[in-house]
Amino acid sequence: MYTIRKKIMPVIALAALLMSCGHKYSADDYLHVDEFRDGIAIANLPQDMARDGQHLLINEKYEPVSRRFTSLFQLDHGFHYGRIPGSDSLIFISPDLKEYAYPSPSYTSLVSRLNENKSIWIEDLDKKLMLINVTDGKVLSPVYENTMIEQELPDGTAVLRHYIRGGYKKLWDYAIVDCTGKELAPVGKYTFVGDFHNGLARYSTSGYGQPKIMHEDQKDNQLVDYYNNTKRMEITQGYINEKGDVVIPETYQYAEDFKDDGTARVGFNNFYGKSISRFKIDRKGSKITD
């Protein structure tokens, strides 16, 4: 199911014909031209010329350098992707204008950036999430169900949020996967992973937190035991690095994200969830005296 066909982009017959007749291309040949990046831009043809597709790639001389597409979009690292008339295949175009085409409509949407490993997260028709390489179609990661990307780091590492069950209080657990598809932390290792700040993120294996902070007055520094519907003293948090390794063990009932100055405020609660201690720690977990 998850295979890819590679081929070199054909020469555009119409462009060759016009060039042989001495036609000099300009911006006036197009309805719209996007910003040029690395000498290539997406151009839109006028409606009366768009029977075989309205979008194509052009060079800085405004000459066509690709076939026509019904849709065409820009990715990172010089790649583009689109679809051609009469086909549901998804086609990736490399910076050197080679096409990598998926011959079946197995993939419906791209849900992340293209990283330096030339891999990208995609959802298929069944909403299954997977990381694929755009140049050979290989599925690099496990195939995840009921999962979404919670955070994507600059190096392509993704924090995934996996849905466990619904109802009034939804339950999630988490996974961390790098740009090669390697699970740095498999699904279920952590019941909660916060956003990474200054290279560290809060984590827990004992309680569940809100997936995202909705408002400033709803910060999820205190995790909740959703099974027993109460805040219990043993629910704890610590900090992991971007490799999924524990840096500061989960010993705190209260924890905030690390700030730009390399400190975070943590603390302990009593059985009723009330604060009994708050203090700052550094990135090694050492207490900082004010």
XYZ file of N, CA, C and O in Angstrom, residues 117-253:
548
model
N 15.583 15.392 6.894
C 15.718 13.984 6.524
C 14.840 13.619 5.330
O 14.761 12.458 4.944
N 14.193 14.645 4.745
C 13.242 14.458 3.623
C 12.100 13.542 4.024
O 11.607 12.734 3.235
N 11.665 13.660 5.258
C 10.516 12.903 5.732
C 9.437 13.861 6.223
O 9.732 14.994 6.624
N 8.196 13.381 6.183
C 7.061 14.233 6.525
C 5.946 13.354 7.103
O 5.784 12.199 6.693
N 5.206 13.903 8.059
C 4.077 13.183 8.646
C 2.854 13.338 7.758
O 2.540 14.438 7.296
N 2.180 12.202 7.516
C 1.018 12.168 6.627
C -0.088 11.345 7.271
O 0.182 10.369 7.966
N -1.324 11.757 7.046
C -2.484 10.965 7.445
C -3.077 10.297 6.216
O -3.220 10.927 5.169
N -3.441 9.009 6.343
C -4.059 8.326 5.214
C -5.578 8.464 5.274
O -6.130 9.197 6.107
N -6.256 7.764 4.398
C -7.712 7.887 4.319
C -8.408 7.454 5.601
O -9.518 7.905 5.900
N -7.769 6.574 6.366
C -8.344 6.101 7.623
C -7.861 6.916 8.818
O -8.023 6.480 9.967
N -7.235 8.071 8.546
C -6.730 8.965 9.597
C -5.598 8.328 10.402
O -5.354 8.706 11.551
N -4.916 7.373 9.790
C -3.751 6.789 10.445
C -2.543 7.686 10.177
O -2.327 8.135 9.054
N -1.776 7.915 11.208
C -0.647 8.840 11.152
C 0.648 8.069 10.976
O 0.884 7.068 11.651
N 1.505 8.535 10.052
C 2.782 7.871 9.818
C 3.785 8.861 9.252
O 3.418 9.875 8.653
N 5.056 8.566 9.440
C 6.139 9.370 8.885
C 6.678 8.662 7.651
O 7.037 7.485 7.717
N 6.728 9.354 6.508
C 7.228 8.742 5.280
C 8.388 9.555 4.725
O 8.522 10.749 4.987
N 9.226 8.890 3.938
C 10.273 9.563 3.177
C 9.707 9.916 1.806
O 9.162 9.047 1.125
N 9.827 11.173 1.390
C 9.159 11.604 0.166
C 9.872 11.137 -1.097
O 9.302 11.205 -2.192
N 11.093 10.647 -1.000
C 11.817 10.242 -2.202
C 11.742 8.747 -2.492
O 12.109 8.320 -3.584
N 11.307 7.950 -1.534
C 11.157 6.522 -1.819
C 9.862 5.942 -1.260
O 9.564 4.765 -1.471
N 9.071 6.743 -0.553
C 7.776 6.297 -0.065
C 7.822 5.368 1.130
O 6.789 4.891 1.586
N 9.004 5.102 1.656
C 9.127 4.180 2.771
C 8.486 4.773 4.016
O 8.674 5.945 4.333
N 7.699 3.954 4.712
C 7.126 4.359 5.993
C 8.197 4.167 7.057
O 8.659 3.055 7.310
N 8.607 5.259 7.685
C 9.739 5.223 8.603
C 9.345 4.933 10.040
O 10.152 4.417 10.807
N 8.130 5.281 10.397
C 7.690 5.156 11.788
C 6.650 4.056 11.913
O 6.131 3.549 10.906
N 6.296 3.678 13.130
C 5.082 2.868 13.300
C 3.875 3.642 12.769
O 3.906 4.866 12.654
N 2.817 2.939 12.437
C 1.576 3.569 11.998
C 0.694 3.759 13.233
O 0.375 2.797 13.924
N 0.333 5.011 13.495
C -0.388 5.337 14.725
C -1.868 5.587 14.430
O -2.204 6.291 13.478
N -2.716 5.037 15.255
C -4.148 5.308 15.181
C -4.552 6.227 16.325
O -3.950 6.198 17.410
N -5.577 7.043 16.095
C -6.097 7.949 17.120
C -4.996 8.807 17.724
O -4.905 8.969 18.950
N -4.162 9.340 16.857
C -2.977 10.077 17.305
C -2.829 11.355 16.484
O -3.131 11.373 15.297
N -2.333 12.405 17.120
C -2.084 13.663 16.438
C -0.750 14.239 16.897
O -0.206 13.829 17.930
N -0.209 15.161 16.121
C 1.045 15.808 16.480
C 0.758 16.926 17.474
O 0.005 17.851 17.176
N 1.360 16.832 18.641
C 1.185 17.854 19.672
C 2.191 18.981 19.508
O 1.868 20.148 19.658
N 3.436 18.624 19.193
C 4.483 19.630 19.017
C 5.531 19.086 18.053
O 5.858 17.894 18.080
N 6.046 19.954 17.194
C 7.099 19.577 16.250
C 8.319 20.441 16.523
O 8.240 21.673 16.498
N 9.442 19.801 16.803
C 10.665 20.513 17.140
C 11.438 20.871 15.871
O 11.228 20.270 14.810
N 12.352 21.849 15.952
C 13.084 22.281 14.753
C 13.838 21.178 14.030
O 13.992 21.225 12.803
N 14.314 20.162 14.752
C 15.065 19.079 14.100
C 14.158 18.009 13.504
O 14.640 16.995 12.996
N 12.834 18.211 13.562
C 11.907 17.245 13.005
C 11.354 16.250 14.002
O 10.460 15.462 13.664
N 11.867 16.250 15.226
C 11.310 15.384 16.261
C 9.879 15.829 16.573
O 9.594 17.014 16.673
N 8.981 14.858 16.717
C 7.569 15.166 16.958
C 7.107 14.559 18.272
O 7.442 13.414 18.594
N 6.350 15.349 19.024
C 5.659 14.847 20.210
C 4.245 14.483 19.779
O 3.502 15.328 19.269
N 3.884 13.225 19.927
C 2.582 12.733 19.488
C 1.661 12.550 20.685
O 2.087 12.061 21.745
N 0.414 12.927 20.518
C -0.602 12.756 21.557
C -1.575 11.664 21.118
O -2.244 11.801 20.096
N -1.652 10.596 21.879
C -2.447 9.421 21.535
C -3.716 9.384 22.377
O -3.670 9.433 23.610
N -4.835 9.276 21.690
C -6.143 9.272 22.340
C -6.436 7.902 22.935
O -6.346 6.887 22.254
N -6.791 7.871 24.238
C -7.102 6.610 24.910
C -8.598 6.370 24.972
O -9.109 5.358 24.520
N -9.318 7.316 25.542
C -10.768 7.186 25.611
C -11.378 8.569 25.793
O -10.699 9.523 26.155
N -12.684 8.662 25.529
C -13.335 9.958 25.560
C -14.217 10.138 26.767
O -13.884 9.700 27.866
N -15.351 10.791 26.534
C -16.223 11.114 27.637
C -15.970 12.517 28.140
O -15.298 13.331 27.500
N -16.505 12.809 29.306
C -16.360 14.156 29.874
C -14.904 14.510 30.096
O -14.493 15.646 29.902
N -14.104 13.513 30.529
C -12.681 13.753 30.772
C -11.877 12.851 29.847
O -11.725 11.658 30.092
N -11.386 13.425 28.784
C -10.644 12.643 27.801
C -9.271 12.264 28.351
O -8.643 13.028 29.066
N -8.823 11.082 27.948
C -7.516 10.611 28.367
C -6.603 10.468 27.153
O -7.005 9.985 26.102
N -5.353 10.898 27.340
C -4.347 10.827 26.301
C -3.055 10.297 26.922
O -2.816 10.452 28.119
N -2.230 9.662 26.100
C -0.839 9.485 26.476
C 0.017 9.915 25.293
O -0.506 10.382 24.278
N 1.314 9.771 25.406
C 2.200 10.471 24.490
C 3.308 9.565 23.957
O 3.634 8.524 24.540
N 3.883 9.994 22.820
C 5.067 9.355 22.246
C 5.970 10.458 21.713
O 5.515 11.573 21.422
N 7.249 10.161 21.585
C 8.214 11.090 20.991
C 8.946 10.328 19.897
O 9.514 9.258 20.140
N 8.931 10.870 18.664
C 9.496 10.188 17.497
C 10.410 11.155 16.767
O 10.021 12.303 16.493
N 11.628 10.711 16.411
C 12.542 11.612 15.710
C 12.287 11.590 14.205
O 11.401 10.869 13.718
N 13.070 12.368 13.442
C 12.810 12.549 12.015
C 13.136 11.317 11.184
O 12.806 11.261 9.997
N 13.768 10.311 11.789
C 14.037 9.052 11.080
C 12.955 8.015 11.360
O 13.001 6.915 10.819
N 11.991 8.351 12.216
C 10.937 7.417 12.581
C 11.227 6.620 13.837
O 10.400 5.809 14.258
N 12.368 6.844 14.457
C 12.729 6.124 15.675
C 11.919 6.656 16.852
O 11.838 7.858 17.072
N 11.320 5.735 17.603
C 10.577 6.130 18.800
C 11.552 6.389 19.946
O 12.152 5.471 20.491
N 11.699 7.660 20.293
C 12.523 8.017 21.442
C 11.781 7.691 22.736
O 12.404 7.393 23.748
N 10.464 7.778 22.683
C 9.607 7.359 23.791
C 8.357 6.759 23.174
O 7.603 7.463 22.503
N 8.112 5.465 23.324
C 6.945 4.836 22.694
C 5.645 5.307 23.328
O 5.633 5.856 24.438
N 4.543 5.073 22.619
C 3.225 5.439 23.131
C 3.004 4.792 24.499
O 3.217 3.597 24.676
N 2.594 5.614 25.465
C 2.275 5.095 26.782
C 3.397 5.181 27.792
O 3.165 4.993 28.988
N 4.626 5.469 27.339
C 5.708 5.607 28.314
C 5.436 6.778 29.239
O 5.702 6.714 30.445
N 4.905 7.865 28.672
C 4.543 9.030 29.464
C 3.051 9.292 29.323
O 2.511 9.274 28.216
N 2.381 9.519 30.439
C 0.963 9.869 30.394
C 0.758 11.353 30.120
O -0.348 11.771 29.789
N 1.821 12.123 30.260
C 1.738 13.558 29.970
C 3.108 14.062 29.540
O 4.125 13.713 30.150
N 3.134 14.863 28.463
C 4.339 15.577 28.041
C 3.918 16.994 27.698
O 3.050 17.198 26.842
N 4.504 17.964 28.355
C 4.221 19.360 28.056
C 5.036 19.840 26.874
O 5.822 19.092 26.275
N 4.876 21.096 26.529
C 5.661 21.673 25.446
C 7.111 21.860 25.881
O 7.394 22.171 27.041
N 8.014 21.686 24.916
C 9.431 21.895 25.206
C 9.742 23.385 25.250
O 9.363 24.141 24.354
N 10.424 23.781 26.315
C 10.902 25.143 26.473
C 12.354 25.069 26.934
O 12.670 24.383 27.907
N 13.206 25.772 26.209
C 14.628 25.788 26.571
C 15.197 24.372 26.645
O 16.048 24.065 27.471
N 14.695 23.480 25.753
C 15.248 22.136 25.634
C 14.676 21.104 26.582
O 15.035 19.925 26.494
N 13.776 21.516 27.489
C 13.200 20.582 28.448
C 11.681 20.699 28.444
O 11.128 21.764 28.169
N 11.006 19.590 28.760
C 9.546 19.582 28.844
C 9.124 18.851 30.105
O 9.786 17.903 30.555
N 8.016 19.274 30.690
C 7.444 18.568 31.830
C 6.896 17.212 31.380
O 6.409 17.087 30.264
N 6.972 16.233 32.262
C 6.416 14.916 31.949
C 5.849 14.305 33.218
O 6.143 14.729 34.343
N 5.021 13.288 33.016
C 4.501 12.518 34.135
C 4.200 11.106 33.665
O 3.906 10.878 32.490
N 4.300 10.172 34.589
C 3.830 8.806 34.348
C 2.716 8.456 35.320
O 2.251 7.315 35.343
N 2.279 9.433 36.108
C 1.323 9.135 37.172
C 0.029 9.928 37.083
O -0.903 9.651 37.823
N -0.046 10.909 36.190
C -1.263 11.701 36.095
C -1.419 12.284 34.715
O -0.483 12.277 33.896
N -2.588 12.787 34.420
C -2.911 13.324 33.105
C -3.121 14.821 33.204
O -3.723 15.321 34.148
N -2.628 15.547 32.208
C -2.817 16.990 32.173
C -3.575 17.409 30.936
O -3.731 16.641 29.990
N -4.057 18.643 30.920
C -4.686 19.165 29.722
C -3.657 19.167 28.596
O -2.514 19.568 28.808
N -4.034 18.734 27.381
C -3.073 18.702 26.279
C -2.466 20.055 25.956
O -1.315 20.161 25.637
N -3.273 21.114 26.035
C -2.778 22.456 25.757
C -3.352 23.433 26.773
O -4.459 23.255 27.279
N -2.575 24.472 27.081
C -3.071 25.542 27.940
C -4.005 26.409 27.111
O -3.604 27.011 26.117
N -5.270 26.477 27.504
C -6.253 27.241 26.750
C -6.217 28.720 27.129
O -6.301 29.600 26.297
N -6.095 29.005 28.413
C -6.064 30.373 28.896
C -5.043 30.462 30.022
O -4.695 29.469 30.651
N -4.591 31.671 30.299
C -3.582 31.842 31.338
C -4.088 31.395 32.701
O -3.321 30.993 33.552
N -5.407 31.475 32.937
C -5.943 31.071 34.229
C -6.276 29.581 34.268
O -6.882 29.101 35.205
N -5.866 28.842 33.218
C -6.122 27.401 33.182
C -4.815 26.622 33.006
O -4.782 25.594 32.358
N -3.738 27.132 33.566
C -2.459 26.450 33.421
C -2.525 25.066 34.065
O -3.082 24.894 35.141
N -1.942 24.081 33.374
C -2.034 22.701 33.828
C -0.810 22.290 34.636
O -0.268 21.214 34.480
N -0.340 23.176 35.521
C 0.802 22.834 36.353
C 0.459 21.732 37.354
O 1.310 20.961 37.754
N -0.798 21.674 37.774
C -1.246 20.595 38.645
C -1.924 19.521 37.807
O -2.953 19.768 37.183
N -1.348 18.351 37.752
C -1.957 17.261 37.014
C -3.081 16.637 37.829
O -3.173 16.800 39.040
N -3.933 15.911 37.131
C -5.128 15.365 37.753
C -5.193 13.860 37.511
O -4.904 13.378 36.420
N -5.573 13.120 38.537
C -5.839 11.695 38.383
C -7.280 11.548 37.911
O -8.224 11.600 38.698
N -7.463 11.376 36.604
C -8.810 11.328 36.045
C -9.536 10.024 36.387
O -10.746 9.944 36.289
N -8.797 9.020 36.773
C -9.467 7.777 37.114
C -10.219 7.911 38.433
O -11.311 7.389 38.610
N -9.626 8.619 39.399
C -10.241 8.754 40.715
C -10.865 10.132 40.935
O -11.376 10.409 42.016
N -10.789 10.979 39.896
C -11.474 12.260 39.932
C -11.039 13.111 41.120
O -11.840 13.781 41.758
N -9.771 13.076 41.443
C -9.287 13.888 42.554
C -7.812 14.188 42.343
O -7.123 13.488 41.623
N -7.338 15.245 42.946
C -5.919 15.566 42.901
C -5.239 14.866 44.075
O -5.550 15.129 45.237
N -4.329 13.974 43.750
C -3.707 13.181 44.796
C -2.239 13.568 44.933
O -1.584 13.960 43.976
N -1.709 13.437 46.118
C -0.358 13.875 46.411
C 0.681 13.132 45.573
O 1.713 13.678 45.226
N 0.381 11.860 45.221
C 1.389 11.069 44.517
C 1.487 11.375 43.022
O 2.327 10.822 42.339
N 0.602 12.226 42.498
C 0.735 12.629 41.097
C 1.926 13.570 40.986
O 1.977 14.597 41.645
N 2.875 13.201 40.150
C 4.148 13.929 40.140
C 4.551 14.311 38.720
O 4.071 13.740 37.737
N 5.471 15.263 38.652
C 6.029 15.719 37.383
C 7.541 15.845 37.488
O 8.089 16.073 38.570
N 8.188 15.690 36.337
C 9.611 15.939 36.224
C 9.883 16.545 34.866
O 8.979 17.105 34.233
N 11.116 16.392 34.360
C 11.495 17.015 33.089
C 12.291 16.030 32.245
O 13.134 15.285 32.748
N 11.998 16.034 30.943
C 12.736 15.232 29.967
C 13.365 16.161 28.942
O 12.926 17.309 28.768
N 14.391 15.654 28.239
C 14.996 16.426 27.160
C 14.372 16.039 25.821
O 13.472 15.198 25.764
N 14.838 16.622 24.749
C 14.240 16.405 23.432
C 14.530 15.021 22.870
O 13.982 14.647 21.834
N 15.384 14.257 23.533
C 15.624 12.856 23.156
C 14.708 11.900 23.907
O 14.780 10.687 23.719
N 13.849 12.457 24.765
C 12.945 11.621 25.546
C 13.552 11.071 26.815
O 12.921 10.249 27.497
N 14.770 11.505 27.155
C 15.446 11.011 28.353
C 15.050 11.849 29.566
O 14.925 13.073 29.484
N 14.910 11.182 30.701
C 14.603 11.885 31.941
C 15.842 12.639 32.411
O 16.919 12.052 32.565
N 15.685 13.930 32.609
C 16.774 14.772 33.109
C 16.568 15.078 34.587
O 17.509 15.038 35.377
N 15.322 15.373 34.952
C 14.968 15.635 36.346
C 13.803 14.707 36.685
O 12.725 14.831 36.099
N 13.993 13.761 37.592
C 12.934 12.778 37.891
C 11.649 13.447 38.362
O 11.648 14.562 38.889
N 10.528 12.744 38.188
C 9.220 13.303 38.549
C 8.996 13.198 40.052
O 8.433 12.233 40.553
N 9.409 14.233 40.737
C 9.277 14.275 42.190
C 8.410 15.436 42.667
O 8.180 15.575 43.865
N 7.905 16.248 41.743
C 7.179 17.459 42.125
C 5.689 17.341 41.801
O 5.326 16.832 40.743
N 4.860 17.836 42.727
C 3.431 17.909 42.427
C 3.087 19.175 41.642
O 2.037 19.258 41.020
